[in-house]
Short mmCIF file of N, CA, C and O in Angstrom, two decimals:
data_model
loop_
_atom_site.label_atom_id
_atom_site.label_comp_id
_atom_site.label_asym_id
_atom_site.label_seq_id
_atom_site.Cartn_x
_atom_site.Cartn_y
_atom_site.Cartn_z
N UNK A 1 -71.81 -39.57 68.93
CA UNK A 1 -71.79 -38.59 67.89
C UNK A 1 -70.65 -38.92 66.97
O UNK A 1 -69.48 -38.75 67.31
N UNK A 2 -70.95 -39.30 66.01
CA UNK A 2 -70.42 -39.68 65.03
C UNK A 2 -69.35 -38.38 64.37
O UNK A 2 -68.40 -38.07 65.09
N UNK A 3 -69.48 -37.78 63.29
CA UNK A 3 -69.13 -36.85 62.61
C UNK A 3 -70.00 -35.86 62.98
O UNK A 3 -71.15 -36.06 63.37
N UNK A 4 -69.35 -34.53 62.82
CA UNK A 4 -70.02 -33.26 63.07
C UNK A 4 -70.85 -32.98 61.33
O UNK A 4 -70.28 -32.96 60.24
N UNK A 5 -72.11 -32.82 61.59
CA UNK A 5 -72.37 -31.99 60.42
C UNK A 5 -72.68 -31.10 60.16
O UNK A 5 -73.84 -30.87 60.51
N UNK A 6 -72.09 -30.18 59.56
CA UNK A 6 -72.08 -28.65 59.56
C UNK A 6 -73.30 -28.70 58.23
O UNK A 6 -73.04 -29.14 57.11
N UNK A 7 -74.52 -28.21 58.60
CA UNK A 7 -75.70 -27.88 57.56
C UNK A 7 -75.51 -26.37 57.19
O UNK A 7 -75.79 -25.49 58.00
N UNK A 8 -75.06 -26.14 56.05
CA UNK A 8 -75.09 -25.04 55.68
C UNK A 8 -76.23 -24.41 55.22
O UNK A 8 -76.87 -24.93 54.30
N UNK A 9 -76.65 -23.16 55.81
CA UNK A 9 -77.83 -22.37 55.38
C UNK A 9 -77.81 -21.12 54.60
O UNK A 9 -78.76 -20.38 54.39
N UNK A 10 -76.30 -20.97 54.08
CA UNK A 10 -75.75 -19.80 53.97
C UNK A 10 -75.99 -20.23 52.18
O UNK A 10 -75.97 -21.39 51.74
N UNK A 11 -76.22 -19.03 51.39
CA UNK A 11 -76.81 -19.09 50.07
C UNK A 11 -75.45 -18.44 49.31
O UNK A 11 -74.99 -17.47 49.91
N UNK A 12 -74.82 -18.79 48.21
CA UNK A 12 -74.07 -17.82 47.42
C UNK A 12 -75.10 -16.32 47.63
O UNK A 12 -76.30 -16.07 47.76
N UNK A 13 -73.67 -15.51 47.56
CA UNK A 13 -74.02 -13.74 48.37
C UNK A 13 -74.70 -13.88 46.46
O UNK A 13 -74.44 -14.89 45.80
N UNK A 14 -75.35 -12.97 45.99
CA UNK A 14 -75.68 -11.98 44.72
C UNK A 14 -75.57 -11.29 44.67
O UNK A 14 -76.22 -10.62 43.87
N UNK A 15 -74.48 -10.65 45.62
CA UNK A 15 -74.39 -8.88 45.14
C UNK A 15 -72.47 -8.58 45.37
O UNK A 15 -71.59 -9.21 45.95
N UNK A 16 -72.49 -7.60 44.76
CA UNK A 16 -70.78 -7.41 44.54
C UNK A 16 -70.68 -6.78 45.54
O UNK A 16 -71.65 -6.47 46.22
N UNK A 17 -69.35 -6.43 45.85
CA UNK A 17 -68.86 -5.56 46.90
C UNK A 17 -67.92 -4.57 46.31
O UNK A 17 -66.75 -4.82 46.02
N UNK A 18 -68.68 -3.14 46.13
CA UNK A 18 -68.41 -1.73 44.94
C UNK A 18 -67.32 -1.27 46.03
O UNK A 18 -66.64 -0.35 45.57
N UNK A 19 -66.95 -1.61 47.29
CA UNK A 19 -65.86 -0.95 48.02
C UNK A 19 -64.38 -0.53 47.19
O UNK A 19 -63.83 0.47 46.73
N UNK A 20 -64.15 -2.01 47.33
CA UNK A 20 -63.06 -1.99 46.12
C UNK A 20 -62.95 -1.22 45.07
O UNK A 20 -61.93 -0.54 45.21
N UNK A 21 -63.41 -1.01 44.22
CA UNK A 21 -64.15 -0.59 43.11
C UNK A 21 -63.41 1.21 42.90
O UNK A 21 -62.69 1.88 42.16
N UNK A 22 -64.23 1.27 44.16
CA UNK A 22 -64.56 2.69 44.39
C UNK A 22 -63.23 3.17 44.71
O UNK A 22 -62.67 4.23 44.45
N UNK A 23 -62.93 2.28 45.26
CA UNK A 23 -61.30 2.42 46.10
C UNK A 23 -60.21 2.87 44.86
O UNK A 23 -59.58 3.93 44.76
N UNK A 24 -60.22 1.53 43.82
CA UNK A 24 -59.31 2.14 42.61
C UNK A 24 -59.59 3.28 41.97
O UNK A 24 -58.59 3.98 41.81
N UNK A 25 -60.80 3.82 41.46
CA UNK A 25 -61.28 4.58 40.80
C UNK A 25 -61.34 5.84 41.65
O UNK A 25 -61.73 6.83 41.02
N UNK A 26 -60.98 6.08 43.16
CA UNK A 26 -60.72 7.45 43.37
C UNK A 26 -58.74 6.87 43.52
O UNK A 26 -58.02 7.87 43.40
N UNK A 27 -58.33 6.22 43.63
CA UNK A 27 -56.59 6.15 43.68
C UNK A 27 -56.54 7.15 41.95
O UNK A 27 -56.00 8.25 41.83
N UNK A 28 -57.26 6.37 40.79
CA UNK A 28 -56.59 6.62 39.50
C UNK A 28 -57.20 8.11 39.15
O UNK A 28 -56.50 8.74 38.36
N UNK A 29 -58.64 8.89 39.72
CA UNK A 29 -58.90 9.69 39.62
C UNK A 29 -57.43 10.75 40.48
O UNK A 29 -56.95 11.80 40.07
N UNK A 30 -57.10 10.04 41.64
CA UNK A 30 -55.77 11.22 42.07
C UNK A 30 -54.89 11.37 41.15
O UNK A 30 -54.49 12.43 40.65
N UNK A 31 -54.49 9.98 40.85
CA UNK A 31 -52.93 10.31 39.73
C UNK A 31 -53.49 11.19 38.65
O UNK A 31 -52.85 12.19 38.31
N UNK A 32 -54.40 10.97 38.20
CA UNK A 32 -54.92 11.95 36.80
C UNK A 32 -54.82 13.11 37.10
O UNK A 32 -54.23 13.96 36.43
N UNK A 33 -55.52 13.33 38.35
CA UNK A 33 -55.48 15.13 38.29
C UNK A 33 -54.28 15.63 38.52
O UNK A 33 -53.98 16.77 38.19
N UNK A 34 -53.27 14.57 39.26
CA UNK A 34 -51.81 15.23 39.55
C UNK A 34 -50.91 15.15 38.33
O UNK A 34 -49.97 15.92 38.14
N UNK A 35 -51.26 14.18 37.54
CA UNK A 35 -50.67 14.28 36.01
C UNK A 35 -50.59 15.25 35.44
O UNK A 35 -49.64 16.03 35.39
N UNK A 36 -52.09 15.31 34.69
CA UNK A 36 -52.82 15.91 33.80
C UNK A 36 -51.91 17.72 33.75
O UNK A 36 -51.20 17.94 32.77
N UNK A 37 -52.01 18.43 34.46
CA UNK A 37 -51.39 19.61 34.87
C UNK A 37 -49.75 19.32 34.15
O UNK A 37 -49.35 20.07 33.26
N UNK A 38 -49.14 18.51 34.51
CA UNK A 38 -47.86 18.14 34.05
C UNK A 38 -46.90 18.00 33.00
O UNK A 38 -45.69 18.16 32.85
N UNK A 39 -48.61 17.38 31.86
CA UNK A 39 -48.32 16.72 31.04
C UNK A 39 -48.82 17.93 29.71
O UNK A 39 -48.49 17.63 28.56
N UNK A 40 -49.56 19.21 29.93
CA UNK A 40 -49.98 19.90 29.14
C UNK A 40 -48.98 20.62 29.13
O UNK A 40 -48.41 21.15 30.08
N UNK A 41 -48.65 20.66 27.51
CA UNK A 41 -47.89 21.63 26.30
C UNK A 41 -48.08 23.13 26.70
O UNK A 41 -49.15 23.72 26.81
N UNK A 42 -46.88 23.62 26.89
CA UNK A 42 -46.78 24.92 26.88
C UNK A 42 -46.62 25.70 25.61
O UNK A 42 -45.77 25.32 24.81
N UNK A 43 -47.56 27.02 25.26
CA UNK A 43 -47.36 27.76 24.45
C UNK A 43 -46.25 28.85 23.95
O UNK A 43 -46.75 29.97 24.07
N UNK A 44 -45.33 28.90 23.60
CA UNK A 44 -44.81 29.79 23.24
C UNK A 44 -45.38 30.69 22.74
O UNK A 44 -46.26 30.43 21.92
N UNK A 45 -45.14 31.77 23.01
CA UNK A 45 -46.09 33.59 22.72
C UNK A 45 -44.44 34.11 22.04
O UNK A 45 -43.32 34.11 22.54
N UNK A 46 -44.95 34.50 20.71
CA UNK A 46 -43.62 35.99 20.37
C UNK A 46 -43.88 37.00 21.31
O UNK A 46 -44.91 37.63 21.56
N UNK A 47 -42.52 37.06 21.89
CA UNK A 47 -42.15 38.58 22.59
C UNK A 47 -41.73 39.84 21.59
O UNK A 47 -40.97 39.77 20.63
N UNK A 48 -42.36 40.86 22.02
CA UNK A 48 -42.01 41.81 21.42
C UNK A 48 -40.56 42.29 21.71
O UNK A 48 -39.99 42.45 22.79
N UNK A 49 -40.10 42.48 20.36
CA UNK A 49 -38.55 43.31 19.99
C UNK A 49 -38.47 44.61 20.31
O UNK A 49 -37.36 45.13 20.37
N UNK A 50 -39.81 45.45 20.62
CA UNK A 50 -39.34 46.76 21.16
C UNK A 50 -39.48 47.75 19.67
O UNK A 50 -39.53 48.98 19.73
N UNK A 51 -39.52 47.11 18.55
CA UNK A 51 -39.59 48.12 17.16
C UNK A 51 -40.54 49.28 17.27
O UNK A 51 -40.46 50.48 17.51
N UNK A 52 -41.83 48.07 16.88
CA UNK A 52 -43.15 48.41 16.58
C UNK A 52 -43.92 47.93 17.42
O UNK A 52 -43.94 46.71 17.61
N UNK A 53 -44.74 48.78 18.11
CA UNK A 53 -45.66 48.91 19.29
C UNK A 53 -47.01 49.01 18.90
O UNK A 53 -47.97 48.74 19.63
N UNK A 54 -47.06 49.45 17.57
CA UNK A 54 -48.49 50.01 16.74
C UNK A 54 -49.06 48.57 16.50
O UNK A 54 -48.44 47.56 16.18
N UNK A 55 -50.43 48.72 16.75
CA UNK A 55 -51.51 47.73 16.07
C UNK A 55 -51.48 47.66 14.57
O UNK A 55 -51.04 48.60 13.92
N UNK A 56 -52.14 46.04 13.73
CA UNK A 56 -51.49 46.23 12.56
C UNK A 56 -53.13 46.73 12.42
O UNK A 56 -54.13 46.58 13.12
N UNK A 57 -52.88 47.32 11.29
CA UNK A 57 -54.31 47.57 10.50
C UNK A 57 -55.63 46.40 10.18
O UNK A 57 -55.61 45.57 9.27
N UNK A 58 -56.57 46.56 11.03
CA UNK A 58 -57.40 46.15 10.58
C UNK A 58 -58.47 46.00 9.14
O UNK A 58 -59.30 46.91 9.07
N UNK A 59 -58.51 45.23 8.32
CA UNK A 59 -59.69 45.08 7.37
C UNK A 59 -60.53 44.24 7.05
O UNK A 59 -60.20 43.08 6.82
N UNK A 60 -62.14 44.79 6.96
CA UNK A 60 -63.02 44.39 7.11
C UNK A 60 -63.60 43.92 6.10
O UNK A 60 -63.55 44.42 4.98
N UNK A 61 -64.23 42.87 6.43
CA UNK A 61 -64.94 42.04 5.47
C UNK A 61 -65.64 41.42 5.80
O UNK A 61 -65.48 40.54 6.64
N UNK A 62 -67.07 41.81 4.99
CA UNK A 62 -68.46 41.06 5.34
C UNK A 62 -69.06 40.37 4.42
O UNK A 62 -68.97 40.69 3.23
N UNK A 63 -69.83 39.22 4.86
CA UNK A 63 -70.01 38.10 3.90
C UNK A 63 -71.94 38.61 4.17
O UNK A 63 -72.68 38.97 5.09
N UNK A 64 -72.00 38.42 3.15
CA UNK A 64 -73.77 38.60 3.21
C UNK A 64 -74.29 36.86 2.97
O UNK A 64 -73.59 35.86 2.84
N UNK A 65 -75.75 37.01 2.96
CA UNK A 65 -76.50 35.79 3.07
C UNK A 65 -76.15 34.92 2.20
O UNK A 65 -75.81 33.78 2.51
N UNK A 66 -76.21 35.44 0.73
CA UNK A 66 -75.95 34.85 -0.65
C UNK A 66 -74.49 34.51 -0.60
O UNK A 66 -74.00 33.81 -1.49
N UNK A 67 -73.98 34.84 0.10
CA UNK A 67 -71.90 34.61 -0.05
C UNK A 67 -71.36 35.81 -0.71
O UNK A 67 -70.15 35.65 -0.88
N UNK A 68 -71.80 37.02 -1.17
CA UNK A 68 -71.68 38.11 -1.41
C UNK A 68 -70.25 38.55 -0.64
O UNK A 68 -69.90 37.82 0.29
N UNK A 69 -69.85 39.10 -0.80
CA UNK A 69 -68.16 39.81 -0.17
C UNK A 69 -68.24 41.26 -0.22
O UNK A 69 -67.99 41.95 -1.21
N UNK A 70 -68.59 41.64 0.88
CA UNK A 70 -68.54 43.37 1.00
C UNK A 70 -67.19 44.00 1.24
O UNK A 70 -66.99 43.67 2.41
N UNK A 71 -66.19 44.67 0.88
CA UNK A 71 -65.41 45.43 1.41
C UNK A 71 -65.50 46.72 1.01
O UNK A 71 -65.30 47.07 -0.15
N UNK A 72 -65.91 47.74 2.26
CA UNK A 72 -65.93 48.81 2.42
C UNK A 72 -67.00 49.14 1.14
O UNK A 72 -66.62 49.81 0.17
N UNK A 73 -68.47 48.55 1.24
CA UNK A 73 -69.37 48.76 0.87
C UNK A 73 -69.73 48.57 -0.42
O UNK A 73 -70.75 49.05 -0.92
N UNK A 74 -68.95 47.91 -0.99
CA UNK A 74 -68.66 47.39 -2.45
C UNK A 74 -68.65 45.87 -2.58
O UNK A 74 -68.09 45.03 -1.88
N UNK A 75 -69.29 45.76 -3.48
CA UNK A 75 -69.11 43.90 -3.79
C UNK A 75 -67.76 43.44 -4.57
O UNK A 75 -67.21 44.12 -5.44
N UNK A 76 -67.37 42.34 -4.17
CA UNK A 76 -66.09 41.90 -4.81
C UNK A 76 -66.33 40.73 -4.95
O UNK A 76 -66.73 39.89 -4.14
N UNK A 77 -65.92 40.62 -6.69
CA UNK A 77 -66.11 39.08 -6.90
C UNK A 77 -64.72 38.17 -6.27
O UNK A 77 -63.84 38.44 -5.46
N UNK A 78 -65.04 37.00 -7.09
CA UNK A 78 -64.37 35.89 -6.49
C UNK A 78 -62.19 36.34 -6.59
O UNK A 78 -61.33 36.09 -5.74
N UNK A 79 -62.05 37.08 -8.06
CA UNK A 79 -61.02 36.91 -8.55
C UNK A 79 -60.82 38.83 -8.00
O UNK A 79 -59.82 39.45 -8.37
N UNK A 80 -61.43 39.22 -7.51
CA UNK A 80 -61.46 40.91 -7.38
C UNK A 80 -60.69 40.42 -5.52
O UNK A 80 -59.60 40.80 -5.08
N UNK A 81 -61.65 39.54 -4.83
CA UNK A 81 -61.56 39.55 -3.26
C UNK A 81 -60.06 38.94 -3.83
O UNK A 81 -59.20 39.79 -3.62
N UNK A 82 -59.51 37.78 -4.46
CA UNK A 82 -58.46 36.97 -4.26
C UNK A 82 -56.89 38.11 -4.88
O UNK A 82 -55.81 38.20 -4.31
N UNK A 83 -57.15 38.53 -5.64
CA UNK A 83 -56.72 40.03 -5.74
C UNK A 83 -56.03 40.98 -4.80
O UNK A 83 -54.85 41.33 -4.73
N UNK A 84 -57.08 41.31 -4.11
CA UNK A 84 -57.03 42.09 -2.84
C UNK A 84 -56.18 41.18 -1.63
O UNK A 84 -55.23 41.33 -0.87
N UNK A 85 -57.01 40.33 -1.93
CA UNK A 85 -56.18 39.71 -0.64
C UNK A 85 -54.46 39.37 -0.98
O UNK A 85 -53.51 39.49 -0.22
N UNK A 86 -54.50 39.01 -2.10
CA UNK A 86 -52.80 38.63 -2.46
C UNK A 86 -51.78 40.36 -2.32
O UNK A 86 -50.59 40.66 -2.32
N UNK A 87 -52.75 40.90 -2.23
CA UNK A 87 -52.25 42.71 -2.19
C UNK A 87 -51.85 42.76 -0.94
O UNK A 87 -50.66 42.58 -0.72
N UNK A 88 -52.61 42.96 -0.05
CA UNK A 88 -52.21 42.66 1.18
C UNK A 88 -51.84 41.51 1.86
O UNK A 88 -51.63 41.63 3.07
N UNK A 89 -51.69 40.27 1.28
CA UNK A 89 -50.46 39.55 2.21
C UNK A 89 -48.91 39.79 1.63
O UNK A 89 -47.95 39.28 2.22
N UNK A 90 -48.75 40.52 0.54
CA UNK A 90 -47.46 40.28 0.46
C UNK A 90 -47.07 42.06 0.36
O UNK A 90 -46.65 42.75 -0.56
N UNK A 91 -47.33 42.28 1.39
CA UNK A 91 -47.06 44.08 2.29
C UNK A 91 -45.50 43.40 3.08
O UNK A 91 -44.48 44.00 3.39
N UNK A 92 -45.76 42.34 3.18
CA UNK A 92 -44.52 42.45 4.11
C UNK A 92 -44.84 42.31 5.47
O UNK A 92 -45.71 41.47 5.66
N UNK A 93 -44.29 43.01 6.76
CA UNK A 93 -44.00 43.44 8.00
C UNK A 93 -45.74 43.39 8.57
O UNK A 93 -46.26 42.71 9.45
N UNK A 94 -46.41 44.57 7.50
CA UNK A 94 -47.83 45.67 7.63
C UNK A 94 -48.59 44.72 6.70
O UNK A 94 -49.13 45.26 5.73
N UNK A 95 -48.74 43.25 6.85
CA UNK A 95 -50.09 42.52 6.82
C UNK A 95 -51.28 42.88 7.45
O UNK A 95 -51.24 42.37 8.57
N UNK A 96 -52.33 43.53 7.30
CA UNK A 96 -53.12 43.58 7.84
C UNK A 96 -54.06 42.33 8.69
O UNK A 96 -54.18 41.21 8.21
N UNK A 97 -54.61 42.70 9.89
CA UNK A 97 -55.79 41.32 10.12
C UNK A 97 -56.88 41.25 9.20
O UNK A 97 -57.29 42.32 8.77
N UNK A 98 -57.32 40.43 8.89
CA UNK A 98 -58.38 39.96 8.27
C UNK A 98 -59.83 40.00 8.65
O UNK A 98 -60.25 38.85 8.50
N UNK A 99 -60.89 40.86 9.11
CA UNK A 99 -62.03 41.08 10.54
C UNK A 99 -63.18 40.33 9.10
O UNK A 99 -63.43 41.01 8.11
N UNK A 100 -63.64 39.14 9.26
CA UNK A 100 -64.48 38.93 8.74
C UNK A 100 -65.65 38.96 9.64
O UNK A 100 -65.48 38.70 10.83
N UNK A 101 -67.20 39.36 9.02
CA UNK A 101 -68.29 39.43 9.42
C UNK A 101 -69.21 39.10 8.80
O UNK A 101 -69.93 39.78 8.06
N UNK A 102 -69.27 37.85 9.09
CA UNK A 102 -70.86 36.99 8.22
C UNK A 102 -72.11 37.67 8.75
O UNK A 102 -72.12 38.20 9.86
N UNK A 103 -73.37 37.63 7.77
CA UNK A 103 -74.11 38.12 8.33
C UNK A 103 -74.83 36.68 8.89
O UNK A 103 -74.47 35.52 8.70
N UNK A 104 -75.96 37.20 9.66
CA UNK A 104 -76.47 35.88 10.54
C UNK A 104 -77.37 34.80 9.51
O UNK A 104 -77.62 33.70 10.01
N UNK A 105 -77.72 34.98 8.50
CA UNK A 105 -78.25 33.42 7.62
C UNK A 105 -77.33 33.43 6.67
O UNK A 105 -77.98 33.42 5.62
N UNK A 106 -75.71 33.45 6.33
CA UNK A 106 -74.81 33.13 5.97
C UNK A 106 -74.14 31.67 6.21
O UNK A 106 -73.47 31.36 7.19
N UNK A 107 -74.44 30.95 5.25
CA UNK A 107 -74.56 29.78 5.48
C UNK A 107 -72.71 29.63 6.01
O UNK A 107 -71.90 30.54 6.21
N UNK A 108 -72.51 27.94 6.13
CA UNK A 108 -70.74 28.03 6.72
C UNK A 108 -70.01 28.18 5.98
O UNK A 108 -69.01 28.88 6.09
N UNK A 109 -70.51 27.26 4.60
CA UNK A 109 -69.96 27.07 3.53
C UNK A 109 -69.18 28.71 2.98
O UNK A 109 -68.00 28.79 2.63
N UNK A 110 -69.87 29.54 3.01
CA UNK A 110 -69.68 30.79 2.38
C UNK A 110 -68.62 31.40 3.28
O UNK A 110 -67.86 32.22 2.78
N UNK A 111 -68.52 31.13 4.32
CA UNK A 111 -67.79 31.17 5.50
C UNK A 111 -66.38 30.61 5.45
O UNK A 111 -65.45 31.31 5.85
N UNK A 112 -66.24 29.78 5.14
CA UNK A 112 -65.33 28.44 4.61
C UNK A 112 -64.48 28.59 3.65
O UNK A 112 -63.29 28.33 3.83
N UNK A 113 -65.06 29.14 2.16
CA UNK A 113 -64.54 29.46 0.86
C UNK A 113 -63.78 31.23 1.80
O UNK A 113 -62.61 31.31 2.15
N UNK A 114 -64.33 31.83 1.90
CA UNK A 114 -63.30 33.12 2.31
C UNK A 114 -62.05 33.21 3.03
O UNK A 114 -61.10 33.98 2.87
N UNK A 115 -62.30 31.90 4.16
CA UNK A 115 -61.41 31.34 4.89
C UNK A 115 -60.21 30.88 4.16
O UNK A 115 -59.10 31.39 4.24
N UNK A 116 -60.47 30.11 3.62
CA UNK A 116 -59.71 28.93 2.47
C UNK A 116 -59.17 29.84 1.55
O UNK A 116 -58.25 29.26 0.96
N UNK A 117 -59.29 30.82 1.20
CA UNK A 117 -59.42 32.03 0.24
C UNK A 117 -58.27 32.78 0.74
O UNK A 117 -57.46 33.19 -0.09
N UNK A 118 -58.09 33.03 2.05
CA UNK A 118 -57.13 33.95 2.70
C UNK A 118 -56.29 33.42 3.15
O UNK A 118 -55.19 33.90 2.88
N UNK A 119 -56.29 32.39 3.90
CA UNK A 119 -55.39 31.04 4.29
C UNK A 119 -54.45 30.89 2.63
O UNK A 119 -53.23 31.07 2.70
N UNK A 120 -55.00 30.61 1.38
CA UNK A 120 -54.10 30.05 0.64
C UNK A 120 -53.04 31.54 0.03
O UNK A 120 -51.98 31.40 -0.58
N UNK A 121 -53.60 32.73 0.37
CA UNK A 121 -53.13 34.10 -0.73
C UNK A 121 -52.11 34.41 0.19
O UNK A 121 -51.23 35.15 -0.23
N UNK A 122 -52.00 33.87 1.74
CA UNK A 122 -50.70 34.24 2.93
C UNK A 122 -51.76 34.85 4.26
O UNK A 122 -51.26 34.46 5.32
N UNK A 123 -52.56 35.37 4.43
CA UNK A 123 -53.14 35.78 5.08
C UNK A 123 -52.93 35.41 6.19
O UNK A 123 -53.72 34.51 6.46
N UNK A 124 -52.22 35.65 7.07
CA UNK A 124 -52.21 34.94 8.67
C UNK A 124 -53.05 35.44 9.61
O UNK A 124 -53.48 34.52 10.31
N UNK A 125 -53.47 36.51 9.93
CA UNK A 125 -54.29 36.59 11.06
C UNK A 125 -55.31 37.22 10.48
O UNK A 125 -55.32 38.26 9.82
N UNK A 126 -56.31 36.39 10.85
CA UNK A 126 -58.03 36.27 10.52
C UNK A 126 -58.68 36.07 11.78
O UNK A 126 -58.43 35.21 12.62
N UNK A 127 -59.77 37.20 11.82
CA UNK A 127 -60.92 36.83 13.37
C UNK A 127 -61.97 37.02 12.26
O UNK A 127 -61.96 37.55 11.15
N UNK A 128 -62.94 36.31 13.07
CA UNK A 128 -64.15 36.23 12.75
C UNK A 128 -65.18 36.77 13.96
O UNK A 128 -64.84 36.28 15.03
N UNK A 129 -66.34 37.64 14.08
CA UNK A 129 -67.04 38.32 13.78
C UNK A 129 -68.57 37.48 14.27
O UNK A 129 -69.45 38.00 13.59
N UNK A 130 -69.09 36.57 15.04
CA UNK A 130 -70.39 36.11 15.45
C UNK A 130 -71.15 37.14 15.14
O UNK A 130 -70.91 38.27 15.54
N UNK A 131 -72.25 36.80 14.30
CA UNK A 131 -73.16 37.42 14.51
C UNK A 131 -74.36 37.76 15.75
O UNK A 131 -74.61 36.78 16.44
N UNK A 132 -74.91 38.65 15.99
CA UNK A 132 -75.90 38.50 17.07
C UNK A 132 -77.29 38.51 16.95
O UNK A 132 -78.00 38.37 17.94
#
């Protein structure tokens, strides 16, 4: 017997081995979730001073289909609403909120301009109103 010959019958494997794989991808799924918690920004909230305890005044405003501007059952044009609104942001202290209420085929746009509208006159606190 000369040399041994080793006849190989064994084929390159074709398939991967996902062990590994799986292995990193739950290690980096741990660090994330132990991160993630860590790494989120805390909000600062104003504490109340103890003055004023009272809610500020709410006012309402509804946008109809056409972009129409209802307040308190009256139409207001463009320079009448911007008006009003510059009236009440510069109250001071007793800004009122802003309660807008689109009606439901009120497009966004119309939605958008009132927004943009109150945002630029000082208006700081604005809710909006989903229709149902």
């Amino acid at each position: 017997m000369s040399a041994i010959s080793v006849r190989s019958t064994e084929r390159p494997m074709a398939e991967i081995n996902i062990t590994p794989l799986i292995d990193v991808m739950l290690a980096l799924l741990l660090i994330f979730m132990i991160s993630a918690p860590l790494l989120t920004g805390k909000i600062a909230l104003p504490l109340s001073n103890g003055k004023d305890t009272s809610m500020p005044r709410t006012v309402e405003l509804r946008i109809g289909a056409d972009g129409q501007v209802l307040y308190n059952d009256a139409a207001l044009s463009r320079i009448e609403l911007e008006a009003q609104l510059l009236n009440w942001a510069g109250r001071g202290d007793a800004k009122p909120i802003l309660q807008l209420r689109p009606d439901k085929a009120t497009t966004h746009q119309y939605l958008i301009d009132v927004l943009s509208l109150a945002r630029q006159t000082g208006i700081e606190g604005i809710s909006i109103e989903t229709p149902r």
